mmCIF file of C-alpha atoms and ligand atoms in Angstrom:
data_model
loop_
_atom_site.group_PDB
_atom_site.id
_atom_site.type_symbol
_atom_site.label_atom_id
_atom_site.label_comp_id
_atom_site.label_asym_id
_atom_site.label_seq_id
_atom_site.Cartn_x
_atom_site.Cartn_y
_atom_site.Cartn_z
ATOM 1 C CA MET A 560 17.930 -20.806 -0.377
ATOM 2 C CA LYS A 561 18.634 -16.813 0.940
ATOM 3 C CA LYS A 562 16.179 -15.514 2.321
ATOM 4 C CA PHE A 563 15.209 -12.093 0.460
ATOM 5 C CA ASP A 564 15.973 -8.958 2.317
ATOM 6 C CA PRO A 565 13.470 -5.806 0.876
ATOM 7 C CA ALA A 566 16.109 -3.694 2.638
ATOM 8 C CA THR A 567 19.516 -4.966 1.555
ATOM 9 C CA GLU A 568 18.529 -4.927 -1.959
ATOM 10 C CA LEU A 569 17.465 -1.745 -2.187
ATOM 11 C CA ASN A 570 20.824 -0.267 -0.563
ATOM 12 C CA LYS A 571 22.395 -2.598 -3.260
ATOM 13 C CA LEU A 572 21.298 0.214 -5.809
ATOM 14 C CA GLU A 573 23.496 2.782 -6.788
ATOM 15 C CA GLN A 574 22.370 5.492 -8.061
ATOM 16 C CA PHE A 575 24.386 9.265 -8.414
ATOM 17 C CA GLY A 576 23.971 12.488 -9.626
ATOM 18 C CA GLU A 577 25.204 14.681 -11.986
ATOM 19 C CA PHE A 578 28.974 15.910 -11.164
ATOM 20 C CA GLY A 579 29.193 12.746 -8.987
ATOM 21 C CA GLY A 580 25.708 13.384 -6.599
ATOM 22 C CA VAL A 581 25.729 11.304 -4.067
ATOM 23 C CA ASN A 582 21.614 11.586 -4.679
ATOM 24 C CA PRO A 583 20.493 10.953 -8.524
ATOM 25 C CA SER A 584 19.813 14.677 -9.984
ATOM 26 C CA ILE A 585 16.180 16.000 -10.546
ATOM 27 C CA THR A 586 14.859 16.278 -13.879
ATOM 28 C CA ASP A 587 12.538 18.369 -13.601
ATOM 29 C CA SER A 588 11.373 18.565 -17.504
ATOM 30 C CA ALA A 589 8.360 17.724 -19.267
ATOM 31 C CA THR A 590 10.193 17.171 -22.647
ATOM 32 C CA TYR A 591 13.578 15.980 -23.789
ATOM 33 C CA THR A 592 15.650 16.600 -27.160
ATOM 34 C CA PHE A 593 17.213 14.736 -29.947
ATOM 35 C CA LEU A 594 20.178 15.742 -32.149
ATOM 36 C CA GLY A 595 19.178 12.898 -34.830
ATOM 37 C CA ALA A 596 15.148 12.675 -36.235
ATOM 38 C CA GLU A 597 15.407 8.828 -36.179
ATOM 39 C CA THR A 598 16.169 8.564 -33.071
ATOM 40 C CA MET A 599 13.327 10.596 -31.775
ATOM 41 C CA VAL A 600 11.089 7.851 -33.454
ATOM 42 C CA ASP A 601 12.917 5.340 -32.498
ATOM 43 C CA THR A 602 12.526 6.639 -28.841
ATOM 44 C CA PHE A 603 8.604 6.138 -29.292
ATOM 45 C CA HIS A 604 8.393 2.875 -30.678
ATOM 46 C CA GLY A 605 10.721 2.490 -27.524
ATOM 47 C CA GLU A 606 13.725 1.339 -29.615
ATOM 48 C CA THR A 607 16.458 3.255 -27.577
ATOM 49 C CA GLU A 608 18.137 2.283 -24.772
ATOM 50 C CA GLY A 609 18.686 5.733 -22.179
ATOM 51 C CA CYS A 610 16.500 7.808 -24.324
ATOM 52 C CA PHE A 611 13.260 9.786 -22.745
ATOM 53 C CA LEU A 612 10.542 11.501 -24.566
ATOM 54 C CA TYR A 613 7.960 12.776 -22.419
ATOM 55 C CA SER A 614 7.812 13.135 -18.867
ATOM 56 C CA ARG A 615 4.215 11.352 -19.109
ATOM 57 C CA HIS A 616 5.268 8.481 -20.518
ATOM 58 C CA TRP A 617 8.897 8.173 -17.953
ATOM 59 C CA ASN A 618 11.133 11.197 -16.471
ATOM 60 C CA PRO A 619 14.346 9.914 -15.249
ATOM 61 C CA THR A 620 13.870 11.091 -11.595
ATOM 62 C CA ASN A 621 10.500 8.540 -11.447
ATOM 63 C CA LYS A 622 12.792 6.040 -13.197
ATOM 64 C CA TYR A 623 15.408 6.155 -10.517
ATOM 65 C CA LEU A 624 12.182 5.370 -7.330
ATOM 66 C CA SER A 625 11.113 3.210 -9.879
ATOM 67 C CA ASP A 626 14.037 0.810 -10.100
ATOM 68 C CA ALA A 627 14.281 1.654 -6.683
ATOM 69 C CA LEU A 628 10.872 0.112 -5.807
ATOM 70 C CA ALA A 629 11.890 -3.067 -8.193
ATOM 71 C CA ALA A 630 14.026 -3.645 -6.035
ATOM 72 C CA MET A 631 13.135 -3.580 -3.152
ATOM 73 C CA GLU A 632 10.446 -5.803 -3.866
ATOM 74 C CA GLY A 633 12.492 -8.259 -6.073
ATOM 75 C CA THR A 634 9.996 -6.960 -9.461
ATOM 76 C CA GLU A 635 11.583 -6.575 -12.572
ATOM 77 C CA ALA A 636 10.213 -2.952 -12.551
ATOM 78 C CA ALA A 637 8.014 -0.539 -11.286
ATOM 79 C CA TRP A 638 6.163 2.641 -12.044
ATOM 80 C CA VAL A 639 5.003 5.551 -9.591
ATOM 81 C CA THR A 640 1.994 7.581 -9.772
ATOM 82 C CA ALA A 641 0.600 10.952 -8.101
ATOM 83 C CA SER A 642 -1.362 8.466 -5.561
ATOM 84 C CA GLY A 643 -2.158 5.406 -4.206
ATOM 85 C CA MET A 644 -5.604 5.461 -5.755
ATOM 86 C CA ALA A 645 -4.154 6.441 -9.242
ATOM 87 C CA ALA A 646 -2.206 3.195 -8.639
ATOM 88 C CA ILE A 647 -4.795 1.327 -7.786
ATOM 89 C CA THR A 648 -6.986 2.405 -10.830
ATOM 90 C CA SER A 649 -4.860 1.780 -13.443
ATOM 91 C CA ALA A 650 -3.413 -0.931 -12.227
ATOM 92 C CA ILE A 651 -6.811 -2.906 -12.188
ATOM 93 C CA LEU A 652 -7.715 -0.591 -15.657
ATOM 94 C CA GLN A 653 -5.250 -2.383 -17.066
ATOM 95 C CA LEU A 654 -6.283 -6.049 -17.162
ATOM 96 C CA CYS A 655 -10.082 -5.413 -17.405
ATOM 97 C CA ASN A 656 -11.932 -4.681 -20.509
ATOM 98 C CA SER A 657 -15.830 -4.265 -20.267
ATOM 99 C CA GLY A 658 -17.340 -7.739 -19.729
ATOM 100 C CA ASP A 659 -14.690 -8.653 -17.725
ATOM 101 C CA HIS A 660 -15.229 -9.708 -13.978
ATOM 102 C CA ILE A 661 -13.072 -9.387 -10.333
ATOM 103 C CA VAL A 662 -12.895 -10.860 -7.675
ATOM 104 C CA SER A 663 -11.898 -8.792 -4.065
ATOM 105 C CA SER A 664 -11.696 -9.145 -0.848
ATOM 106 C CA VAL A 665 -14.333 -6.959 0.857
ATOM 107 C CA THR A 666 -11.949 -5.142 3.360
ATOM 108 C CA THR A 667 -10.061 -2.993 1.396
ATOM 109 C CA TYR A 668 -9.285 0.809 1.619
ATOM 110 C CA GLY A 669 -12.997 2.225 1.170
ATOM 111 C CA GLY A 670 -11.581 4.439 -2.135
ATOM 112 C CA THR A 671 -10.918 1.063 -3.429
ATOM 113 C CA PHE A 672 -13.987 -0.519 -2.241
ATOM 114 C CA ALA A 673 -15.990 2.682 -4.412
ATOM 115 C CA PHE A 674 -14.002 1.803 -7.375
ATOM 116 C CA LEU A 675 -14.780 -1.770 -7.611
ATOM 117 C CA LYS A 676 -18.030 -1.758 -6.327
ATOM 118 C CA TYR A 677 -20.086 1.599 -8.503
ATOM 119 C CA TYR A 678 -17.207 3.444 -10.465
ATOM 120 C CA LEU A 679 -16.222 0.062 -12.447
ATOM 121 C CA GLN A 680 -20.013 -0.273 -13.454
ATOM 122 C CA LYS A 681 -19.447 2.212 -16.069
ATOM 123 C CA PHE A 682 -17.715 -0.044 -17.852
ATOM 124 C CA ASN A 683 -19.448 -3.298 -17.034
ATOM 125 C CA ILE A 684 -17.251 -5.077 -14.562
ATOM 126 C CA ASP A 685 -18.292 -6.776 -12.093
ATOM 127 C CA VAL A 686 -17.088 -7.398 -9.265
ATOM 128 C CA SER A 687 -17.100 -10.122 -6.648
ATOM 129 C CA PHE A 688 -16.544 -9.436 -3.063
ATOM 130 C CA VAL A 689 -15.665 -12.221 -0.470
ATOM 131 C CA ILE A 690 -14.104 -11.936 2.643
ATOM 132 C CA PRO A 691 -10.182 -11.755 3.060
ATOM 133 C CA THR A 692 -9.936 -15.296 4.514
ATOM 134 C CA ASP A 693 -11.969 -17.149 3.331
ATOM 135 C CA LEU A 694 -10.130 -19.293 0.771
ATOM 136 C CA ASP A 695 -12.768 -21.458 -0.306
ATOM 137 C CA ALA A 696 -15.057 -17.873 -1.439
ATOM 138 C CA PHE A 697 -12.169 -16.497 -3.384
ATOM 139 C CA LYS A 698 -12.421 -20.121 -5.721
ATOM 140 C CA ASN A 699 -15.914 -20.203 -5.731
ATOM 141 C CA ALA A 700 -16.506 -16.586 -7.101
ATOM 142 C CA ILE A 701 -14.118 -17.288 -9.904
ATOM 143 C CA LYS A 702 -16.162 -16.765 -13.068
ATOM 144 C CA PRO A 703 -14.865 -18.083 -16.839
ATOM 145 C CA ASN A 704 -14.214 -13.868 -17.492
ATOM 146 C CA THR A 705 -12.334 -13.582 -13.868
ATOM 147 C CA LYS A 706 -8.989 -11.780 -14.907
ATOM 148 C CA VAL A 707 -8.446 -10.324 -11.630
ATOM 149 C CA ILE A 708 -7.913 -11.583 -8.341
ATOM 150 C CA TYR A 709 -7.228 -7.978 -5.824
ATOM 151 C CA THR A 710 -6.923 -8.126 -2.278
ATOM 152 C CA GLU A 711 -4.481 -5.997 0.654
ATOM 153 C CA THR A 712 -1.828 -7.989 2.605
ATOM 154 C CA VAL A 713 -3.469 -6.465 5.527
ATOM 155 C CA SER A 714 -6.590 -5.827 5.224
ATOM 156 C CA ASN A 715 -7.871 -1.958 6.199
ATOM 157 C CA PRO A 716 -8.866 -1.282 9.075
ATOM 158 C CA LEU A 717 -9.185 -4.733 10.334
ATOM 159 C CA LEU A 718 -5.819 -6.236 10.061
ATOM 160 C CA GLN A 719 -6.627 -9.662 8.262
ATOM 161 C CA ILE A 720 -3.806 -11.089 6.999
ATOM 162 C CA SER A 721 -4.294 -11.955 3.333
ATOM 163 C CA ASP A 722 -2.614 -15.635 2.321
ATOM 164 C CA ILE A 723 -0.633 -14.958 -0.434
ATOM 165 C CA PRO A 724 0.892 -17.680 -1.668
ATOM 166 C CA ALA A 725 -2.704 -19.599 -1.961
ATOM 167 C CA MET A 726 -4.761 -16.784 -4.017
ATOM 168 C CA SER A 727 -1.254 -17.152 -5.930
ATOM 169 C CA LYS A 728 -2.304 -20.202 -6.748
ATOM 170 C CA ILE A 729 -5.864 -19.563 -7.502
ATOM 171 C CA ALA A 730 -5.271 -16.513 -9.887
ATOM 172 C CA LYS A 731 -2.544 -18.910 -11.824
ATOM 173 C CA LYS A 732 -4.998 -22.291 -12.006
ATOM 174 C CA CYS A 733 -7.773 -19.169 -13.793
ATOM 175 C CA GLY A 734 -5.490 -17.241 -15.516
ATOM 176 C CA ALA A 735 -6.282 -14.184 -13.519
ATOM 177 C CA LYS A 736 -3.147 -11.843 -11.943
ATOM 178 C CA LEU A 737 -3.246 -11.355 -8.159
ATOM 179 C CA ILE A 738 -2.933 -7.646 -7.365
ATOM 180 C CA VAL A 739 -2.003 -7.392 -3.700
ATOM 181 C CA ASP A 740 -1.886 -3.795 -2.108
ATOM 182 C CA ASN A 741 1.070 -3.798 0.064
ATOM 183 C CA THR A 742 0.402 -0.390 1.483
ATOM 184 C CA PHE A 743 -0.017 -1.693 5.125
ATOM 185 C CA SER A 744 3.216 -3.354 4.786
ATOM 186 C CA PRO A 745 6.314 -2.593 3.136
ATOM 187 C CA MET A 746 9.431 -4.469 3.606
ATOM 188 C CA MET A 747 7.999 -6.921 6.135
ATOM 189 C CA ILE A 748 6.008 -8.551 3.375
ATOM 190 C CA SER A 749 7.057 -8.980 -0.013
ATOM 191 C CA PRO A 750 3.652 -10.311 -2.160
ATOM 192 C CA TYR A 751 5.659 -10.631 -5.300
ATOM 193 C CA LYS A 752 8.211 -13.121 -4.223
ATOM 194 C CA LEU A 753 5.078 -14.350 -2.727
ATOM 195 C CA GLY A 754 3.637 -15.167 -5.891
ATOM 196 C CA ALA A 755 1.264 -12.154 -6.478
ATOM 197 C CA ASP A 756 1.551 -10.305 -10.059
ATOM 198 C CA ILE A 757 1.738 -6.756 -9.122
ATOM 199 C CA VAL A 758 2.124 -5.175 -6.194
ATOM 200 C CA VAL A 759 0.383 -1.933 -5.409
ATOM 201 C CA TYR A 760 1.021 0.903 -3.351
ATOM 202 C CA SER A 761 0.043 3.665 -1.563
ATOM 203 C CA MET A 762 3.641 5.833 -1.238
ATOM 204 C CA THR A 763 1.584 8.232 0.792
ATOM 205 C CA LYS A 764 1.848 6.090 4.286
ATOM 206 C CA PHE A 765 4.480 4.349 4.873
ATOM 207 C CA ILE A 766 7.159 4.398 2.658
ATOM 208 C CA ASN A 767 6.987 8.037 2.340
ATOM 209 C CA GLY A 768 6.509 8.920 5.869
ATOM 210 C CA LYS A 769 6.291 12.669 6.213
ATOM 211 C CA ASN A 770 3.076 13.112 4.727
ATOM 212 C CA ASP A 771 3.793 15.946 2.872
ATOM 213 C CA CYS A 772 2.416 14.358 0.175
ATOM 214 C CA VAL A 773 0.158 11.695 -2.477
ATOM 215 C CA ALA A 774 1.784 9.653 -3.924
ATOM 216 C CA GLY A 775 1.163 5.767 -5.288
ATOM 217 C CA ALA A 776 3.404 3.198 -6.740
ATOM 218 C CA ILE A 777 2.761 -0.011 -9.087
ATOM 219 C CA CYS A 778 5.357 -3.214 -8.960
ATOM 220 C CA GLY A 779 5.443 -6.212 -11.871
ATOM 221 C CA SER A 780 7.127 -7.432 -14.592
ATOM 222 C CA LEU A 781 8.761 -5.144 -17.074
ATOM 223 C CA GLU A 782 6.152 -6.476 -19.516
ATOM 224 C CA TYR A 783 3.203 -5.307 -17.775
ATOM 225 C CA ILE A 784 5.163 -2.389 -16.838
ATOM 226 C CA ASN A 785 6.034 -1.470 -20.238
ATOM 227 C CA SER A 786 2.192 -2.377 -21.287
ATOM 228 C CA LEU A 787 0.994 0.536 -19.092
ATOM 229 C CA ILE A 788 2.796 3.142 -20.487
ATOM 230 C CA ASP A 789 2.185 1.796 -24.569
ATOM 231 C CA LEU A 790 1.452 5.012 -26.391
ATOM 232 C CA ASN A 791 -1.707 3.200 -27.643
ATOM 233 C CA THR A 792 -2.504 1.313 -25.194
ATOM 234 C CA GLY A 793 -1.181 2.470 -22.319
ATOM 235 C CA THR A 794 -3.432 3.231 -19.202
ATOM 236 C CA THR A 795 -0.916 5.503 -17.164
ATOM 237 C CA MET A 796 0.435 7.183 -20.156
ATOM 238 C CA LEU A 797 -3.023 7.950 -21.624
ATOM 239 C CA LEU A 798 -5.081 8.092 -18.963
ATOM 240 C CA GLY A 799 -1.490 9.884 -17.288
ATOM 241 C CA PRO A 800 -1.603 9.773 -13.707
ATOM 242 C CA VAL A 801 2.629 10.734 -13.716
ATOM 243 C CA LEU A 802 3.980 11.869 -10.215
ATOM 244 C CA ASP A 803 5.976 15.044 -10.398
ATOM 245 C CA PRO A 804 10.152 14.661 -10.370
ATOM 246 C CA MET A 805 10.411 16.587 -7.622
ATOM 247 C CA ARG A 806 8.183 14.235 -5.461
ATOM 248 C CA SER A 807 9.798 11.511 -6.393
ATOM 249 C CA SER A 808 13.138 12.754 -5.359
ATOM 250 C CA SER A 809 12.290 13.506 -1.863
ATOM 251 C CA ILE A 810 10.167 10.091 -1.457
ATOM 252 C CA LEU A 811 13.571 8.216 -2.855
ATOM 253 C CA LYS A 812 15.743 9.485 0.051
ATOM 254 C CA ASN A 813 13.254 8.755 2.578
ATOM 255 C CA LEU A 814 12.508 5.290 1.043
ATOM 256 C CA TYR A 815 16.420 4.697 2.473
ATOM 257 C CA THR A 816 15.003 4.664 6.096
ATOM 258 C CA LEU A 817 12.149 2.925 5.589
ATOM 259 C CA HIS A 818 13.569 -0.356 7.269
ATOM 260 C CA ILE A 819 14.222 1.827 9.961
ATOM 261 C CA ARG A 820 11.197 3.255 11.023
ATOM 262 C CA MET A 821 8.704 0.110 9.865
ATOM 263 C CA LYS A 822 11.011 -1.691 13.200
ATOM 264 C CA GLN A 823 10.341 1.570 15.461
ATOM 265 C CA HIS A 824 6.147 1.297 14.307
ATOM 266 C CA SER A 825 6.054 -2.185 14.663
ATOM 267 C CA LYS A 826 7.955 -2.315 18.236
ATOM 268 C CA ASN A 827 5.728 0.928 18.956
ATOM 269 C CA ALA A 828 2.960 -1.125 18.204
ATOM 270 C CA GLN A 829 2.921 -4.688 19.893
ATOM 271 C CA TYR A 830 3.601 -2.832 22.788
ATOM 272 C CA LEU A 831 0.943 -0.596 22.623
ATOM 273 C CA SER A 832 -1.493 -4.100 21.911
ATOM 274 C CA GLU A 833 -0.098 -5.845 24.542
ATOM 275 C CA ARG A 834 -0.978 -3.414 27.055
ATOM 276 C CA PHE A 835 -4.270 -2.656 25.657
ATOM 277 C CA THR A 836 -4.983 -6.631 25.812
ATOM 278 C CA GLU A 837 -3.924 -5.845 29.585
ATOM 279 C CA ASN A 838 -6.236 -3.633 30.394
ATOM 280 C CA GLY A 839 -8.837 -5.680 29.024
ATOM 281 C CA THR A 840 -9.978 -3.455 25.818
ATOM 282 C CA LYS A 841 -10.628 -5.676 22.679
ATOM 283 C CA VAL A 842 -7.807 -5.354 19.815
ATOM 284 C CA PHE A 843 -6.400 -6.563 16.648
ATOM 285 C CA TYR A 844 -2.598 -6.598 16.114
ATOM 286 C CA PRO A 845 -1.397 -9.518 14.053
ATOM 287 C CA GLY A 846 1.775 -9.496 16.387
ATOM 288 C CA MET A 847 -0.650 -10.565 19.345
ATOM 289 C CA LYS A 848 -0.475 -14.748 19.268
ATOM 290 C CA GLU A 849 -4.281 -14.236 19.565
ATOM 291 C CA HIS A 850 -4.614 -12.822 16.158
ATOM 292 C CA PRO A 851 -6.390 -15.092 13.949
ATOM 293 C CA GLY A 852 -3.488 -14.259 11.152
ATOM 294 C CA HIS A 853 -0.854 -14.394 13.465
ATOM 295 C CA GLU A 854 0.899 -17.339 12.306
ATOM 296 C CA LEU A 855 -0.152 -16.853 8.517
ATOM 297 C CA LEU A 856 1.383 -13.486 9.112
ATOM 298 C CA SER A 857 4.716 -15.461 10.613
ATOM 299 C CA SER A 858 4.811 -17.842 7.786
ATOM 300 C CA MET A 859 5.242 -15.037 5.026
ATOM 301 C CA MET A 860 6.326 -11.936 6.996
ATOM 302 C CA ASN A 861 11.267 -10.243 6.593
ATOM 303 C CA LYS A 862 10.663 -11.100 10.100
ATOM 304 C CA GLU A 863 13.513 -8.466 11.449
ATOM 305 C CA PHE A 864 10.405 -5.836 10.210
ATOM 306 C CA GLY A 865 7.984 -6.943 12.584
ATOM 307 C CA TYR A 866 4.250 -6.995 12.329
ATOM 308 C CA GLY A 867 3.835 -3.550 11.409
ATOM 309 C CA GLY A 868 2.628 -0.654 12.711
ATOM 310 C CA MET A 869 -1.256 -0.511 12.317
ATOM 311 C CA ILE A 870 -3.958 -1.668 15.272
ATOM 312 C CA ALA A 871 -7.265 -1.634 15.803
ATOM 313 C CA ILE A 872 -9.356 -1.475 19.249
ATOM 314 C CA ASP A 873 -12.951 -1.517 19.822
ATOM 315 C CA LEU A 874 -15.017 0.912 21.461
ATOM 316 C CA GLU A 875 -17.718 -0.743 20.651
ATOM 317 C CA THR A 876 -19.748 2.429 19.722
ATOM 318 C CA LYS A 877 -18.922 5.308 17.761
ATOM 319 C CA GLU A 878 -20.084 8.047 20.943
ATOM 320 C CA LYS A 879 -16.996 6.280 23.465
ATOM 321 C CA ALA A 880 -14.976 6.249 19.957
ATOM 322 C CA TYR A 881 -15.325 9.794 19.422
ATOM 323 C CA GLN A 882 -14.819 10.895 22.976
ATOM 324 C CA PHE A 883 -11.565 8.885 23.045
ATOM 325 C CA MET A 884 -10.080 10.264 20.454
ATOM 326 C CA GLU A 885 -11.080 13.623 21.313
ATOM 327 C CA LYS A 886 -9.254 13.154 24.628
ATOM 328 C CA ALA A 887 -6.445 11.458 23.444
ATOM 329 C CA GLU A 888 -5.417 14.095 20.588
ATOM 330 C CA LYS A 889 -5.747 16.777 23.726
ATOM 331 C CA ALA A 890 -3.153 14.465 25.935
ATOM 332 C CA GLY A 891 -0.883 14.747 22.895
ATOM 333 C CA VAL A 892 -1.193 10.812 21.917
ATOM 334 C CA GLY A 893 -0.775 11.750 18.433
ATOM 335 C CA TYR A 894 -3.545 13.324 15.980
ATOM 336 C CA LEU A 895 -6.779 12.574 15.359
ATOM 337 C CA ALA A 896 -6.346 12.941 10.958
ATOM 338 C CA VAL A 897 -6.745 9.830 8.194
ATOM 339 C CA SER A 898 -3.761 8.273 6.673
ATOM 340 C CA LEU A 899 -1.267 6.378 8.339
ATOM 341 C CA GLY A 900 2.657 5.420 8.189
ATOM 342 C CA TYR A 901 3.487 9.110 10.038
ATOM 343 C CA PHE A 902 6.487 9.648 12.359
ATOM 344 C CA LYS A 903 3.545 10.673 14.849
ATOM 345 C CA THR A 904 0.600 8.410 15.915
ATOM 346 C CA LEU A 905 -2.732 9.300 13.912
ATOM 347 C CA PHE A 906 -6.513 8.073 14.634
ATOM 348 C CA SER A 907 -9.453 7.488 13.544
ATOM 349 C CA ASN A 908 -12.313 6.274 13.120
ATOM 350 C CA SER A 909 -13.273 3.798 10.436
ATOM 351 C CA GLY A 910 -16.476 3.676 9.598
ATOM 352 C CA SER A 911 -17.109 7.179 9.870
ATOM 353 C CA SER A 912 -14.025 8.012 7.888
ATOM 354 C CA THR A 913 -11.797 5.872 5.920
ATOM 355 C CA SER A 914 -14.288 2.944 5.388
ATOM 356 C CA SER A 915 -17.315 5.341 5.056
ATOM 357 C CA GLU A 916 -17.698 4.289 1.566
ATOM 358 C CA VAL A 917 -18.303 0.772 3.195
ATOM 359 C CA PRO A 918 -22.333 0.499 3.578
ATOM 360 C CA GLU A 919 -22.719 -0.173 7.653
ATOM 361 C CA ASP A 920 -24.396 -3.564 6.840
ATOM 362 C CA VAL A 921 -21.689 -4.810 4.778
ATOM 363 C CA GLN A 922 -19.270 -2.969 8.019
ATOM 364 C CA LYS A 923 -21.484 -5.573 10.087
ATOM 365 C CA GLU A 924 -20.911 -8.380 7.802
ATOM 366 C CA MET A 925 -16.945 -7.750 8.159
ATOM 367 C CA GLY A 926 -17.229 -7.536 11.478
ATOM 368 C CA MET A 927 -15.691 -3.685 11.750
ATOM 369 C CA SER A 928 -17.457 -1.857 14.872
ATOM 370 C CA PRO A 929 -19.120 1.429 14.946
ATOM 371 C CA GLY A 930 -16.625 1.983 17.484
ATOM 372 C CA LEU A 931 -13.440 0.512 16.046
ATOM 373 C CA VAL A 932 -10.611 3.301 16.438
ATOM 374 C CA ARG A 933 -7.659 2.593 13.988
ATOM 375 C CA PHE A 934 -3.907 3.651 15.482
ATOM 376 C CA SER A 935 -1.080 4.244 12.981
ATOM 377 C CA VAL A 936 1.178 4.404 15.511
ATOM 378 C CA GLY A 937 4.031 7.218 14.939
ATOM 379 C CA LEU A 938 7.991 6.494 15.984
ATOM 380 C CA ASP A 939 7.719 7.320 19.618
ATOM 381 C CA ASN A 940 11.055 7.149 21.476
ATOM 382 C CA ASP A 941 8.859 6.746 25.133
ATOM 383 C CA ILE A 942 6.160 4.389 24.470
ATOM 384 C CA GLU A 943 5.816 3.994 28.108
ATOM 385 C CA ASN A 944 4.544 7.476 28.625
ATOM 386 C CA THR A 945 2.177 7.542 25.245
ATOM 387 C CA TRP A 946 0.660 4.310 26.924
ATOM 388 C CA GLU A 947 0.009 6.281 30.440
ATOM 389 C CA LEU A 948 -1.313 8.948 28.522
ATOM 390 C CA ILE A 949 -3.841 6.420 26.299
ATOM 391 C CA LYS A 950 -4.115 4.447 29.397
ATOM 392 C CA ASN A 951 -5.876 7.921 30.713
ATOM 393 C CA CYS A 952 -7.864 8.200 28.210
ATOM 394 C CA LEU A 953 -9.799 5.093 28.022
HETATM 395 N N1 PLP B 713 -4.318 1.964 -0.449
HETATM 396 C C1 PLP B 713 -4.486 1.831 0.811
HETATM 397 C C2 PLP B 713 -4.622 0.821 1.483
HETATM 398 C C3 PLP B 713 -4.250 2.711 1.737
HETATM 399 O O1 PLP B 713 -5.326 3.197 2.989
HETATM 400 C C4 PLP B 713 -5.292 4.205 1.276
HETATM 401 C C5 PLP B 713 -5.616 5.434 1.230
HETATM 402 O O2 PLP B 713 -5.803 5.960 2.880
HETATM 403 C C6 PLP B 713 -5.471 3.820 -0.689
HETATM 404 C C7 PLP B 713 -4.841 2.556 -1.154
HETATM 405 C C8 PLP B 713 -5.123 5.086 -1.406
HETATM 406 O O3 PLP B 713 -4.163 6.276 -1.188
HETATM 407 P P1 PLP B 713 -3.575 7.433 -1.723
HETATM 408 O O4 PLP B 713 -4.563 8.520 -0.363
HETATM 409 O O5 PLP B 713 -2.593 7.811 -1.963
HETATM 410 O O6 PLP B 713 -4.216 7.743 -3.058
#
């Protein structure tokens, strides 16, 4: 079987603007006119093609970006949202009713963890949390009312690797849907091709890569995406987290350089991980042979994009982590900031920032040291020099 290549699939798309523009036009309209009243009614019922009704439902510019993401993921369809959290929460709420149950990996982005652990209590949706690498724990946590299995391909911040084909089997067996957050590993991993039902993204990160906006995406079957925008029961249609078309247009242009950026992020992260290891600093990077998820990731990945741009180092205490980060920022390594996927290196202390929603005892249980510093490695041309700067700060 021919290998799936997300970058080539994306590049096959031909989307033109008015007057033959090489970039699709921006439709900055909230509503759309009809020449026939009947056509409008048919459009309401989803019975017309190429007609748009109202931009909370579909906007042509959002459709261009969604089609590009669907091509990249190998899904039938996609829908773009105003943030990654909008994608995650809408994707879950569309599948779960009051009284349902979710099995989720415990090491997820802090906002996702808070939504699953605290917010869903409002709707009487129960969530069991398990270690992402423990497949038996996933199996054992399944209940008759389990509707969703949720995980991140590469977990935040410990970079544990989820076995997507195995999780897909567990989900299929119990009739649940497998939702995978692939924010850390676009292009590198194609979760839908590995058996996930739904792939969600924070496009704020690598996909856009410019840190100039927040945005998200949901990719899946046409039936599922249409269910999200159903006029009466669709979560995104009714809660309304639609992405602005101006942003869709700029993200679409950035998407076309993602494959090159991912290769450079990976190359730089691999280099730094090797230097950290030589230096005796404890490092988490799935590109290292010693990483427990290395072989699994190697078996699932689209190889040419590398092992990703995220690494974490363990400096043992919060005090040491703070001291290091302040020095590193001053030295010009990058910025002390949350988020990831930027062209400059960003670093933060996970326990007190992006994972601060996770209670300390849970952080300990999942193996997260208080001195963990997560790096989103940038596109530095001279990574050897960056290492010299880092070394002086350690
Ligand atoms: N998923 C992951 C893995 C993240 O790291 C984040 C944010 O940091 C999100 C989702 C949420 O995305 P957004 O901030 O775009 O809502």
